[in-house]
Every structure is written in structure tokens, then in C-alpha cells.
mmCIF file of C-alpha atoms in Angstrom:
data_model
loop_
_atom_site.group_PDB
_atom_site.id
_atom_site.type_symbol
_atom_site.label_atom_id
_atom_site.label_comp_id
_atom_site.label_asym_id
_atom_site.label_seq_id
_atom_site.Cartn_x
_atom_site.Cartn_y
_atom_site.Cartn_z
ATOM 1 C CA UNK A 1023 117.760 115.363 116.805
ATOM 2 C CA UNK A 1024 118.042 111.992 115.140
ATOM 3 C CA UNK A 1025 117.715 110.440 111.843
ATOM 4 C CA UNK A 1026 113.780 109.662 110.859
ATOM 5 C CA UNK A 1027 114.195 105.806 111.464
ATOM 6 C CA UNK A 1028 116.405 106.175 114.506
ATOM 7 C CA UNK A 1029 113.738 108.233 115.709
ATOM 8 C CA UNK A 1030 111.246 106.226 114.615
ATOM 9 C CA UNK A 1031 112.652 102.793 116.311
ATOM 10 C CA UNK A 1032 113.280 104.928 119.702
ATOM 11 C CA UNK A 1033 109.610 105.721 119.704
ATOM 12 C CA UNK A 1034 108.975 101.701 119.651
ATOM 13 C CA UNK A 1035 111.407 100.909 121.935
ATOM 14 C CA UNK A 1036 109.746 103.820 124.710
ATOM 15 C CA UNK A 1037 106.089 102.669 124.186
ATOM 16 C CA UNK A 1038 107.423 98.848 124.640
ATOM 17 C CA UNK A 1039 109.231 100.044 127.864
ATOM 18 C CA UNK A 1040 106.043 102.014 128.551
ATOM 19 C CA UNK A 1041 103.621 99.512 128.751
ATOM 20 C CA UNK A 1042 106.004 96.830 129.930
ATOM 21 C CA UNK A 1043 106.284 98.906 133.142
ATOM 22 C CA UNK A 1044 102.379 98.645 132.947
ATOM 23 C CA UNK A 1045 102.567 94.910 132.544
ATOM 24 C CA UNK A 1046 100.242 94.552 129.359
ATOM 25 C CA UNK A 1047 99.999 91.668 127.265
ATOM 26 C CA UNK A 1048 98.195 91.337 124.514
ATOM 27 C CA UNK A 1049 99.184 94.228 122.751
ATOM 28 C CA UNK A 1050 99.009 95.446 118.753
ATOM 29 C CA UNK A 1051 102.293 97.449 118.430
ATOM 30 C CA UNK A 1052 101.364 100.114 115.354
ATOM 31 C CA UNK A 1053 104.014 101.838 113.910
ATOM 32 C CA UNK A 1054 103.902 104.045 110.544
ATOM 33 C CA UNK A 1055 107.570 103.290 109.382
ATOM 34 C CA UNK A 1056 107.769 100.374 107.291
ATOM 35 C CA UNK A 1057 111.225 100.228 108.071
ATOM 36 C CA UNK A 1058 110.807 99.926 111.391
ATOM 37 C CA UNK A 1059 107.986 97.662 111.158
ATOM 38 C CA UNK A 1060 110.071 95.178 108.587
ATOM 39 C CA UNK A 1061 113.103 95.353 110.771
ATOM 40 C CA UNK A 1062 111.732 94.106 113.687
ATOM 41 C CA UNK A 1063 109.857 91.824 111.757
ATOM 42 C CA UNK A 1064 112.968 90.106 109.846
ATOM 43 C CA UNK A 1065 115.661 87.765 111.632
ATOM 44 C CA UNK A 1066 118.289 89.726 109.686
ATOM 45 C CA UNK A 1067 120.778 91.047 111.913
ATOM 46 C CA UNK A 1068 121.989 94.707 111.526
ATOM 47 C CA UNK A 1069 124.858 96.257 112.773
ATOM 48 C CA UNK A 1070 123.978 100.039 112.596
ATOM 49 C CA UNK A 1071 122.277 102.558 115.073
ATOM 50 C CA UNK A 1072 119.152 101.633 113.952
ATOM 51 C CA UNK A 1073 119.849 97.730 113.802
ATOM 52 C CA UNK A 1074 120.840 98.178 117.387
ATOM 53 C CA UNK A 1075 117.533 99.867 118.867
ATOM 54 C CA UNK A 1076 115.695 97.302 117.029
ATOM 55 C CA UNK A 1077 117.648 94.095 118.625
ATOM 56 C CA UNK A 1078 117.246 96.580 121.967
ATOM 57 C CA UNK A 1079 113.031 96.433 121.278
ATOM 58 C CA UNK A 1080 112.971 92.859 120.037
ATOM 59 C CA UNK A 1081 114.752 91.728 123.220
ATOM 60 C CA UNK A 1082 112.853 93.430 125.610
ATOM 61 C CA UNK A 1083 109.704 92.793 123.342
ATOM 62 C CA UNK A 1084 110.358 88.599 123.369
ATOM 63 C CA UNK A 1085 111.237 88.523 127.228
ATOM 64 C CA UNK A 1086 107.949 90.929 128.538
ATOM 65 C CA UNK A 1087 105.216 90.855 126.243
ATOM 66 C CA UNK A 1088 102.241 87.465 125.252
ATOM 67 C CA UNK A 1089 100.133 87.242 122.490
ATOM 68 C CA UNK A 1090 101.771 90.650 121.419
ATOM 69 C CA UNK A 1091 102.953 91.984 117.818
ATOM 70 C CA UNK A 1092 104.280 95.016 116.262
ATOM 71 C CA UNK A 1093 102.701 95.986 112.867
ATOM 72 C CA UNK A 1094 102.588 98.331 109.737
ATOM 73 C CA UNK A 1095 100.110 100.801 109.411
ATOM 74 C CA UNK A 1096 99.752 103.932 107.059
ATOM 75 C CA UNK A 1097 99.849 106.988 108.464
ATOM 76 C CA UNK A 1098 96.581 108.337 107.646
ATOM 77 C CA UNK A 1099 95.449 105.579 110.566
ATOM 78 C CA UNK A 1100 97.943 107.391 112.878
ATOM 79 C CA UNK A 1101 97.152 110.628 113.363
ATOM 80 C CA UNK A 1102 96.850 110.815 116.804
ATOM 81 C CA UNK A 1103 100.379 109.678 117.811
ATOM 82 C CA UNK A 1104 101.387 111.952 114.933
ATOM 83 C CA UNK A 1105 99.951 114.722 116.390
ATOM 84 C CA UNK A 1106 101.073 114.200 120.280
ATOM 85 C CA UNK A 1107 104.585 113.132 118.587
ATOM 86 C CA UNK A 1108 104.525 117.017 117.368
ATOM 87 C CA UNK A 1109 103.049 118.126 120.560
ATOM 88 C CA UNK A 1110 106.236 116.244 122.217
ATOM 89 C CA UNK A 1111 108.877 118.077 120.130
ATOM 90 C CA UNK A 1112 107.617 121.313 122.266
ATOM 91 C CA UNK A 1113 107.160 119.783 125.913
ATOM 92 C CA UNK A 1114 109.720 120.384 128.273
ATOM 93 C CA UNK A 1115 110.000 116.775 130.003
ATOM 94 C CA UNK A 1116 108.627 113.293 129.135
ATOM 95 C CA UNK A 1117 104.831 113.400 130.214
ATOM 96 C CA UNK A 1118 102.021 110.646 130.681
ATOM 97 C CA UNK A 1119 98.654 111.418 130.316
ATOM 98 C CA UNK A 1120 96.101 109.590 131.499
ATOM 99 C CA UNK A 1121 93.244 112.293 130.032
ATOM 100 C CA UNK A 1122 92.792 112.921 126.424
ATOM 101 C CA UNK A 1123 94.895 115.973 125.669
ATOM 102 C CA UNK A 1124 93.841 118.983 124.141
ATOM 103 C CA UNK A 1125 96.047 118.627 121.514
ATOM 104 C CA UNK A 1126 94.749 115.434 120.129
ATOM 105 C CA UNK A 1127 90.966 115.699 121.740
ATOM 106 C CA UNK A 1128 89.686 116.373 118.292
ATOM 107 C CA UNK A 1129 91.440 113.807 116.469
ATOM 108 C CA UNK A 1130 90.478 111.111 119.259
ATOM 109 C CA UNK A 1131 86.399 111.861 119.113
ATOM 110 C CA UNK A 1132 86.373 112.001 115.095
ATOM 111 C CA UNK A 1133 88.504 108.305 114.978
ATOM 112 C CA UNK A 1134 86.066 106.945 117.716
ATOM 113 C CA UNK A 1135 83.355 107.425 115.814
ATOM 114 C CA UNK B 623 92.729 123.282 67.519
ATOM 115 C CA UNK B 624 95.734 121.076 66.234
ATOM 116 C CA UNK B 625 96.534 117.911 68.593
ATOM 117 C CA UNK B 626 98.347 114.463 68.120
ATOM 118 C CA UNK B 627 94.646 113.087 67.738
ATOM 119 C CA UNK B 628 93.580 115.145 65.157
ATOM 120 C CA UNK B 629 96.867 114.752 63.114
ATOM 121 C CA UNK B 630 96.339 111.125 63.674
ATOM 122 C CA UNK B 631 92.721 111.112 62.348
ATOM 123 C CA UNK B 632 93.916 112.810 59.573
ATOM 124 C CA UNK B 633 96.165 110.231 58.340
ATOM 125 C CA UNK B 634 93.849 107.547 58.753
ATOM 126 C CA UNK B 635 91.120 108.510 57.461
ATOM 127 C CA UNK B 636 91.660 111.222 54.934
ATOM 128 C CA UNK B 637 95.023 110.614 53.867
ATOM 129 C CA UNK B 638 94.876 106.704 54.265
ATOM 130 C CA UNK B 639 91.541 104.658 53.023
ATOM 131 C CA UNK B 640 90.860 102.294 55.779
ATOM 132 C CA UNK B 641 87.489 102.245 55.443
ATOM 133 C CA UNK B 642 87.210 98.275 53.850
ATOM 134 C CA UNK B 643 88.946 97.217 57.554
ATOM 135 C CA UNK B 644 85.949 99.560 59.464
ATOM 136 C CA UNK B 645 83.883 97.104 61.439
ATOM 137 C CA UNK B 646 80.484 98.722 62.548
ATOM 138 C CA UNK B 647 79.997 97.921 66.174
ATOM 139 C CA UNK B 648 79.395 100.029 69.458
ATOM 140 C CA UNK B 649 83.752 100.237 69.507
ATOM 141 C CA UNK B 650 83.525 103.018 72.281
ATOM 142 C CA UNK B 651 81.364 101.383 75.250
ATOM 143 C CA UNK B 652 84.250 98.571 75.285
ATOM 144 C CA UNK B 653 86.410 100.934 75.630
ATOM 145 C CA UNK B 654 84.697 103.002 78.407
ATOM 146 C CA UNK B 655 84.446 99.620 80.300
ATOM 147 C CA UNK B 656 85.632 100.134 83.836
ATOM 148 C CA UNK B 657 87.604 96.523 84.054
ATOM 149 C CA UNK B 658 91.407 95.488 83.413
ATOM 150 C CA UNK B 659 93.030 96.553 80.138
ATOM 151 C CA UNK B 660 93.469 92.954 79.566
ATOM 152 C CA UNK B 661 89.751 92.263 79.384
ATOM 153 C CA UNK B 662 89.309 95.317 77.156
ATOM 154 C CA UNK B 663 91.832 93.890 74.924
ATOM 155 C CA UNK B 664 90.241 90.422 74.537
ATOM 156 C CA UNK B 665 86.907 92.059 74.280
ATOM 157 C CA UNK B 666 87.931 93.660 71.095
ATOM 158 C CA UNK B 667 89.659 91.025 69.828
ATOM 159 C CA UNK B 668 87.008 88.751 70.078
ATOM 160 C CA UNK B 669 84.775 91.463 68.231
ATOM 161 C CA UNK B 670 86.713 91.657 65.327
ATOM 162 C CA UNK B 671 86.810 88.067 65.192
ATOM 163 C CA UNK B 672 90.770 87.605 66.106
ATOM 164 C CA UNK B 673 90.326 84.848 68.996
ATOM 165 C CA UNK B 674 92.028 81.938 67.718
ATOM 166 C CA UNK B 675 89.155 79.282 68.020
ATOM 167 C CA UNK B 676 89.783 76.195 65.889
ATOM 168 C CA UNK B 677 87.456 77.178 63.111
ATOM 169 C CA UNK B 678 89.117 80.226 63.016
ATOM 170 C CA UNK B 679 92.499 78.697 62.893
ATOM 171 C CA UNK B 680 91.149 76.658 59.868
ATOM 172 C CA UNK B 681 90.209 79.414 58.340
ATOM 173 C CA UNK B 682 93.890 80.876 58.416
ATOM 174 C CA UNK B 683 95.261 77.221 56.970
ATOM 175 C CA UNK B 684 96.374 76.049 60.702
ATOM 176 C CA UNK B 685 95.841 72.135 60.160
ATOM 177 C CA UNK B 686 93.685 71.118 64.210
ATOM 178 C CA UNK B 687 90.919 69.079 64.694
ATOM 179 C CA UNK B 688 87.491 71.603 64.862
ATOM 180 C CA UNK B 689 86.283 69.604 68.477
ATOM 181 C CA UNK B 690 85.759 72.281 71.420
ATOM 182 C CA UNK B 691 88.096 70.692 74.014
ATOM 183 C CA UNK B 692 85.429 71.365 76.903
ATOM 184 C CA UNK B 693 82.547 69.683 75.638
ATOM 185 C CA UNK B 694 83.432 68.125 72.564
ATOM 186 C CA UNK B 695 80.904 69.874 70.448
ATOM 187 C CA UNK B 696 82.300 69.462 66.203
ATOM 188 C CA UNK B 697 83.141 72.851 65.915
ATOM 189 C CA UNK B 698 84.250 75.310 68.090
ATOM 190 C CA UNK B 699 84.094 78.616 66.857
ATOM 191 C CA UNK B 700 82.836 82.476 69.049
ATOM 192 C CA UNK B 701 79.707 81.653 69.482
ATOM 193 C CA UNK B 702 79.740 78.225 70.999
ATOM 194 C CA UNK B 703 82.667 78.899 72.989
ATOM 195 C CA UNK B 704 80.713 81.676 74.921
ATOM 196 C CA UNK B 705 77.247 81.440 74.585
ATOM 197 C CA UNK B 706 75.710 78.167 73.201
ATOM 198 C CA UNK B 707 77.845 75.830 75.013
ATOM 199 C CA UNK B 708 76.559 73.808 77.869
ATOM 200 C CA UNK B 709 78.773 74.513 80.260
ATOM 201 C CA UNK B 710 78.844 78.560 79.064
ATOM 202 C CA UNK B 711 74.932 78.667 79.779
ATOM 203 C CA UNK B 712 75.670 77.159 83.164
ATOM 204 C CA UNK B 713 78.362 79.520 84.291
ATOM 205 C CA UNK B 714 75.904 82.608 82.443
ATOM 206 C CA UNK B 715 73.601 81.526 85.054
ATOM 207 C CA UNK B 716 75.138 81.109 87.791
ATOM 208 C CA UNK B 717 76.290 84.569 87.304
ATOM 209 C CA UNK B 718 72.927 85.973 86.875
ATOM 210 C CA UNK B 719 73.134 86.692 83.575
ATOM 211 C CA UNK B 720 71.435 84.035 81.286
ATOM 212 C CA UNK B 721 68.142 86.062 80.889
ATOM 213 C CA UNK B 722 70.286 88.894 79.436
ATOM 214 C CA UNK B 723 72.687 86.591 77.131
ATOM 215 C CA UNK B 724 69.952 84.532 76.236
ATOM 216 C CA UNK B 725 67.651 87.678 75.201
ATOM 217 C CA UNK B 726 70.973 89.258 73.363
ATOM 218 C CA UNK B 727 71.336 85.285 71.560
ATOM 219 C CA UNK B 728 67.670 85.823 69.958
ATOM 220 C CA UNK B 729 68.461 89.122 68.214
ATOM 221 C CA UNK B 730 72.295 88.521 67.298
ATOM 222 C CA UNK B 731 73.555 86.001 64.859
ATOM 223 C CA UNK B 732 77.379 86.973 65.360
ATOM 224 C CA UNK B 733 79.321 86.959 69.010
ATOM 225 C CA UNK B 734 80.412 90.212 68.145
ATOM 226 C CA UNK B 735 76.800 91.430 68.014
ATOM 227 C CA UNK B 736 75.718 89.794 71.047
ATOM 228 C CA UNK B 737 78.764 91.435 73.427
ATOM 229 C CA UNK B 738 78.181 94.764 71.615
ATOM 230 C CA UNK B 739 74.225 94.393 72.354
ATOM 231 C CA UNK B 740 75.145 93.146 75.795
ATOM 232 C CA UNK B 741 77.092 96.152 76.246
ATOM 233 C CA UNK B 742 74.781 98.418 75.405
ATOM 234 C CA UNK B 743 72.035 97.572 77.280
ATOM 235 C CA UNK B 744 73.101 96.123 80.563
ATOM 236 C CA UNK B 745 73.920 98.470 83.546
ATOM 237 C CA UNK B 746 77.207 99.305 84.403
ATOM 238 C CA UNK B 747 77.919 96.536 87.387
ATOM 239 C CA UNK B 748 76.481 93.723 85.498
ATOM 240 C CA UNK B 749 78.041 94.744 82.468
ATOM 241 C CA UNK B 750 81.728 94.822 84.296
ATOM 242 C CA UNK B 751 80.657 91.164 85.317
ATOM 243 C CA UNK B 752 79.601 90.018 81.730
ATOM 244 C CA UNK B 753 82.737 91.037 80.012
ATOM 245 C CA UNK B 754 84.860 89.705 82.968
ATOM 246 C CA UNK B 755 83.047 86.438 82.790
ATOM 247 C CA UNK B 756 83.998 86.420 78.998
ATOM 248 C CA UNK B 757 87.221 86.844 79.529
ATOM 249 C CA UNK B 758 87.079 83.701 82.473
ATOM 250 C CA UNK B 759 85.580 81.244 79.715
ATOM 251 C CA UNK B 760 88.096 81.914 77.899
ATOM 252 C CA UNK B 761 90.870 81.394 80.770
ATOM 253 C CA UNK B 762 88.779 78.404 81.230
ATOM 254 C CA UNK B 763 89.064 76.840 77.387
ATOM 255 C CA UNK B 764 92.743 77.782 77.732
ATOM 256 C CA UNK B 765 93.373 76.018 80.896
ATOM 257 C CA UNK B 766 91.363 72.786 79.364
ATOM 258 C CA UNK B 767 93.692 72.846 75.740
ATOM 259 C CA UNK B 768 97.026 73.362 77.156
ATOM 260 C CA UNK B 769 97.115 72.216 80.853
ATOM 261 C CA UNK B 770 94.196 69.696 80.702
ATOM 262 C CA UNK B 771 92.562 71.465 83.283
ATOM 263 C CA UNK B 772 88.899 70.901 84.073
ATOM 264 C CA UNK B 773 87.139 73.587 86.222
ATOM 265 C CA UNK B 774 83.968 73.833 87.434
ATOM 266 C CA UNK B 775 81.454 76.516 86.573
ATOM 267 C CA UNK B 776 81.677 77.914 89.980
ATOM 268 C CA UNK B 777 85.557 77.997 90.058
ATOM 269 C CA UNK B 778 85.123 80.001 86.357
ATOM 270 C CA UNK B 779 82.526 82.341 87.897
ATOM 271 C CA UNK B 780 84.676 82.645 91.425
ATOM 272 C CA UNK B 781 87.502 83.692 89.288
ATOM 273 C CA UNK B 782 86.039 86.643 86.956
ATOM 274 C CA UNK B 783 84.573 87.961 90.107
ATOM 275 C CA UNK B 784 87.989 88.043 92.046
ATOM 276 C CA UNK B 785 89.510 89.695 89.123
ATOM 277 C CA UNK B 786 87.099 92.200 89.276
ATOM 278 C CA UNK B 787 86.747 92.926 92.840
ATOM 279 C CA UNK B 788 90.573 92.670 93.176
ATOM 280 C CA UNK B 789 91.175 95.176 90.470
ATOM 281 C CA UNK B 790 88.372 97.683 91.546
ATOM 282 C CA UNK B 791 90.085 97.837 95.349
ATOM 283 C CA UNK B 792 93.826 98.158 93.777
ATOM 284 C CA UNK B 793 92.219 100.953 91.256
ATOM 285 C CA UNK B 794 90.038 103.071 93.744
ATOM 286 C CA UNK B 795 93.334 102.859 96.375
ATOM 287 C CA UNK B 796 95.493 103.524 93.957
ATOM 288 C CA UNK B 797 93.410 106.661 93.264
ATOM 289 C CA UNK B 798 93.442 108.339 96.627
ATOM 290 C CA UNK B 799 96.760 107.372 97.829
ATOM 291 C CA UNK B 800 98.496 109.249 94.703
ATOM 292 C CA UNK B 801 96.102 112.380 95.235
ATOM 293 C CA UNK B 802 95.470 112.311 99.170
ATOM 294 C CA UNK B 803 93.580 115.570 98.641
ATOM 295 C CA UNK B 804 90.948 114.446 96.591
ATOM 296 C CA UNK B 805 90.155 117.065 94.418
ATOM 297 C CA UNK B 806 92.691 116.639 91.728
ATOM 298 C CA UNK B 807 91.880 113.041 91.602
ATOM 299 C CA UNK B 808 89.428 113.403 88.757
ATOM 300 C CA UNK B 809 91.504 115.582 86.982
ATOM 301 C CA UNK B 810 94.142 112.951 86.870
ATOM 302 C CA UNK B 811 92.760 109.702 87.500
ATOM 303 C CA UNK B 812 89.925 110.760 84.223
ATOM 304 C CA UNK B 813 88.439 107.951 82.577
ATOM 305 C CA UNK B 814 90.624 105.181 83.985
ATOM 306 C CA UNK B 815 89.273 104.476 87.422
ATOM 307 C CA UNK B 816 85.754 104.843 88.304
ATOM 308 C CA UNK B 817 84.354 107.667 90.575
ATOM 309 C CA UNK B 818 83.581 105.003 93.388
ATOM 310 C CA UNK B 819 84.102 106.307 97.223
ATOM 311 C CA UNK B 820 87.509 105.330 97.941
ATOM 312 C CA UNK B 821 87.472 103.713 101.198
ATOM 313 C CA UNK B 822 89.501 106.020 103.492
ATOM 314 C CA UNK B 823 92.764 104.979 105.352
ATOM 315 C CA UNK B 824 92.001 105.497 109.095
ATOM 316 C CA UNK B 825 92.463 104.221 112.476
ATOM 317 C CA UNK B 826 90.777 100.895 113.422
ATOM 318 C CA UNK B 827 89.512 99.604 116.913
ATOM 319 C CA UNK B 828 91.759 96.761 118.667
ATOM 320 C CA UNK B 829 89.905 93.542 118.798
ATOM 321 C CA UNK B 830 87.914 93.141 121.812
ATOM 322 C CA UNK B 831 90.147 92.615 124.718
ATOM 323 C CA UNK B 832 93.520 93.993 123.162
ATOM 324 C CA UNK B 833 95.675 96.984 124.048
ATOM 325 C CA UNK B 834 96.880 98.930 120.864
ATOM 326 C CA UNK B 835 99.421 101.003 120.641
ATOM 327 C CA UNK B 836 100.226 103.846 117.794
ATOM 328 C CA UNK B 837 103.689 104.900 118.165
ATOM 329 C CA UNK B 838 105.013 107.911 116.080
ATOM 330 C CA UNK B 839 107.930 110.178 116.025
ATOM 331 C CA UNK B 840 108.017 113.421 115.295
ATOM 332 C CA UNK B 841 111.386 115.708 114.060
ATOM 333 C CA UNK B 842 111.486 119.256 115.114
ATOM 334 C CA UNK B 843 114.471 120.710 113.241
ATOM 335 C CA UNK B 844 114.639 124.437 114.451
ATOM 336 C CA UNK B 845 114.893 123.010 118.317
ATOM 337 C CA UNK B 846 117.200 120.349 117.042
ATOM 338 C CA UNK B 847 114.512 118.023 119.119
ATOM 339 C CA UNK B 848 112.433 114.931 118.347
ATOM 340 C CA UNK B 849 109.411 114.093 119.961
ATOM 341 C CA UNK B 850 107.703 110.506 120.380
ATOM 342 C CA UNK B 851 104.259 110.011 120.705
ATOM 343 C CA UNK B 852 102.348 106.340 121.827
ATOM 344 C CA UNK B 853 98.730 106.550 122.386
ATOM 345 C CA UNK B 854 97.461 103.357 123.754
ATOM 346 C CA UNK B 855 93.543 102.445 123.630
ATOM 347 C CA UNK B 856 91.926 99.007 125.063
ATOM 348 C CA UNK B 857 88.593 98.210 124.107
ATOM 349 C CA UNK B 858 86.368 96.414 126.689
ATOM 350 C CA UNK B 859 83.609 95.214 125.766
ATOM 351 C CA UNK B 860 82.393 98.321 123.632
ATOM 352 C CA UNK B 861 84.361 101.336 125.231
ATOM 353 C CA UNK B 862 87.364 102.268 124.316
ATOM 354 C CA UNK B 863 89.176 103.922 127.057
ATOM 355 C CA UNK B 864 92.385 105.775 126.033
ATOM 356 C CA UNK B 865 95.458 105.787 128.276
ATOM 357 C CA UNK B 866 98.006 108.010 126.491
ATOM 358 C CA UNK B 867 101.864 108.758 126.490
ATOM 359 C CA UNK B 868 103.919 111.249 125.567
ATOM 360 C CA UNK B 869 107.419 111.021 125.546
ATOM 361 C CA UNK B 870 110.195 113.130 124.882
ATOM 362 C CA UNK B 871 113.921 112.622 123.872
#
């Protein structure tokens, strides 16, 4: 258990080693933590937990990733990772899926409309 | 029923006689106008006749020359300012309007009469659009007098419809970001910002050819666990195919 923006950077720092092990480029990074998002965003350096994950995802971020940026969004426009965030807190071990998940299967069809 | 309002409008107008300073005019449709407070304000200070135009200044002793800076018409009081002037007529019609003004100019001798007529009979939209366009020709006279200024018609009309638009998108966000739920918003929100559809926060496509990635965490207190979430989606050429991740710490 973490604080909400520790937690919040480690969740940008997985998906960037996530699909930097899938070798994408051209990527739109969405996160719904403002801090996180302004933080990453900002040359300011910061010596805390938090200020640490950050320099770990804009390192890895500047040496793998083209054409690539990580952006704001409210969280109304993120309720899918919300959800499988939620779903995560019960699972037992880290888990990819390359199917829509039950848990989210609803969300997914009404935002692809 | 007793309330602030009634003991107020029983102190000005049976305790008080204000009746000599009562103007007769159609008061409450400015104030039911859906547009910045700002506009309302100049609105009703043009209708009582408290815009300081340079016949009006006269009037009040102020020694200044009665020329309109804009056009250099002798005398530049309400009615030329906004209506009869050249260049007022050419921004009325470039926002659509003349027919209206023009129609309101025949039957009204005053400026007050004209906005209150104008008020009254124009629907809601274009009546949003006349008052803000008032309020830009005045902007527009100010800009000329003090910072010597000359704008176009288009650049006056441009400007009282970014106003607008601007303050109708902050005003209707505003709205449903403070009540998410909806249904108190008209409770709340009442007279001030107008019942329009807000446009819903949601989740938007990549461009064509990008990846996107949500990333969220989750915080499960009793388990003492949080959970990560990153759901990726490409869209090529009009399918989006999901790959998804969960992750756990």
C-alpha cells in the first residue's frame, strides 16, 4: 500500500516498461493525476519518493519511446483503467490480457461507441 | 412568508419613495440574459443612461470635445455610438442583425428603448449575440479613445462572439463538473447557467495510427494492496483493437 501519487507514478512507470518491452512508439501516455502528469512534465527536480519514480519514468521514457507523450486527462475519460486498476487490487499476480476482460467489457463497448 | 427580499422591498418602496428614480423599461429580461455579468452590467447602465459618452459627460459639466473618436461624427452620444454610426451598422450586419436593429431604430427614439425592444423580441441566441455585440462596440470606442486603437468590424464582431462562446463552455462545464450527478444541477446552478447539454467528459479515440495508453491506480486499503491498471488501444485505420494490462504491486 502506497501513497495515491506514489501509486499513481508506479502505474506510469509499469505501462512505460510495458509497452517498451512491446517496442511501441508513438504512444499518448494518459494519466488522471495531475500531479503526476505535471511532474513529469516540469524540468524541476524532486528529491522525494515520488520525484524519484518520476526521474525513473522520464529516463526510461526519453531513451525508448518516439513521437511519444504523457498527458492529463480527467477521470471521467478513464474509466476503464480505473476499473481494471480495482480489478488489480484483487488479482493474485501481475496479469496481461490480450482479450477484453469481463470486468471492463462493458465499459470498453459503451466508450467505443 | 418573511424573507430578506421582502424586507428589502419594503424599505424601498413603502418606507422609502423612490419612485421619481423608477425608469419604465423591460428591467427583468436584461437580467434573465444568459451572458457574462459584465455585459449585464453595461446593459443596464447604458439603459439608464450612465455610459459616459461625451454628450453625456457635458451634461455632468466634464469640459471634452463632443466628436465620436471612431468616426468623427459632432456628437457622440447612445444612440450614435451603437446604432446610427457607420461603422455600428456595419458590424450590426455582419452579425446578422441589422434587419432587427434597424426595425427596433424605426419605433424607438431612445437607445434604451431600442435594447429593451431588442430584448424583447429577438430569440434567445440572437439576443445573447446582440447584447454581447453591444458590449464589443463599446470595447471598441474604448480601445479607439484611450489606446488609439483602430479595429475592424470583423475583429469587433470576432470578439463578442469569443466572449460568448468562451463563457457558455466555462459555464455549462462548470455546471456538471461541480454536480457530476446531474440532477441537483438545476437545483443549484438555477438561473445562472443555461439548461444547455453539457458536453460529457469521456474517453477519446487516439489519432489514427497512435497507441494510447490510460494508466490508473487503484488503493485497496483493507488488503493493504494497490492495484495498477494500463489499457492500451491503437486505432488502425477505423478499428480500434484493445491490447490490455493489468498489473499488480
Amino acid at each position: 500500500m502506497t501513497s495515491v501519487d506514489v501509486g499513481e507514478a508506479h502505474g506510469l512507470h509499469y505501462a512505460l516498461q510495458w509497452l517498451h518491452d512491446m517496442r511501441m512508439d508513438n504512444v499518448d501516455f494518459v494519466v488522471d493525476s495531475k500531479m503526476v502528469a505535471d511532474a513529469f512534465n516540469s524540468n524541476r527536480t524532486n528529491v522525494t519518493e515520488f520525484g524519484q519514480i518520476i526521474a525513473a519514468c522520464k529516463e526510461l521514457f526519453s531513451s525508448s519511446f518516439v513521437n511519444s507523450r504523457v498527458e492529463f486527462n480527467r477521470r471521467q475519460a478513464n474509466e476503464v483503467a480505473h476499473a481494471l486498476a480495482c480489478e488489480a487490487t484483487r488479482s493474485a499476480s501481475p496479469n496481461i490480457y490480450l482479450k477484453v476482460p469481463d470486468c471492463i467489457a462493458t465499459i470498453v463497448g459503451n466508450e467505443m461507441l | 412568508m418573511y424573507s430578506v427580499k421582502s424586507a428589502y422591498r419594503l424599505c424601498m418602496e413603502d418606507l422609502v419613495d423612490t419612485s421619481h428614480l423608477h425608469k419604465p423599461g423591460f428591467w427583468s429580461g436584461i437580467w434573465k440574459l444568459k451572458v457574462p455579468p459584465k455585459i449585464k452590467n453595461l446593459i443596464w447602465r447604458m439603459c439608464r443612461g450612465c455610459l459616459p459618452t461625451r454628450v453625456r459627460l457635458q451634461d455632468k459639466g466634464v469640459q471634452c470635445s463632443l466628436h465620436y473618436v471612431s468616426c468623427d461624427h459632432p456628437l457622440e452620444n447612445l444612440i450614435h455610438v451603437f446604432f446610427s454610426c457607420p461603422f455600428a451598422q456595419q458590424v450590426w450586419r455582419l452579425a446578422g442583425l441589422w434587419a432587427a436593429v434597424y426595425h427596433a431604430m424605426m419605433t424607438n427614439v431612445a437607445a434604451s428603448g431600442v435594447v429593451f425592444s431588442l430584448v424583447q423580441n429577438l430569440g434567445s441566441d440572437l439576443r445573447h449575440r446582440m447584447v454581447t455585440i453591444i458590449w464589443s462596440l463599446w470595447k471598441h470606442r474604448n480601445n479607439k479613445l484611450w489606446q488609439n486603437e483602430n479595429e475592424t468590424a470583423v475583429v469587433v464582431v470576432d470578439c463578442a462572439r469569443k466572449l460568448l462562446s468562451e463563457w457558455m463552455d466555462a459555464n455549462t462545464a462548470a455546471g456538471s463538473a461541480r454536480h457530476p450527478s446531474g440532477s441537483h444541477a438545476s437545483v443549484h446552478t438555477g438561473s445562472a447557467i443555461p439548461h444547455v447539454q453539457a458536453p460529457s467528459i469521456r474517453w477519446q479515440r487516439p489519432q489514427l495510427g497512435r497507441l494510447k495508453c490510460n494508466i490508473n491506480a487503484a488503493f485497496a486499503s483493507t488488503v493493504n494492496r494497490t492495484g495498477l491498471g494500463a489499457v492500451s488501444v491503437m486505432l488502425m485505420a477505423h478499428m480500434c483493437c484493445p491490447a490490455l494490462g493489468v498489473l499488480r504491486q
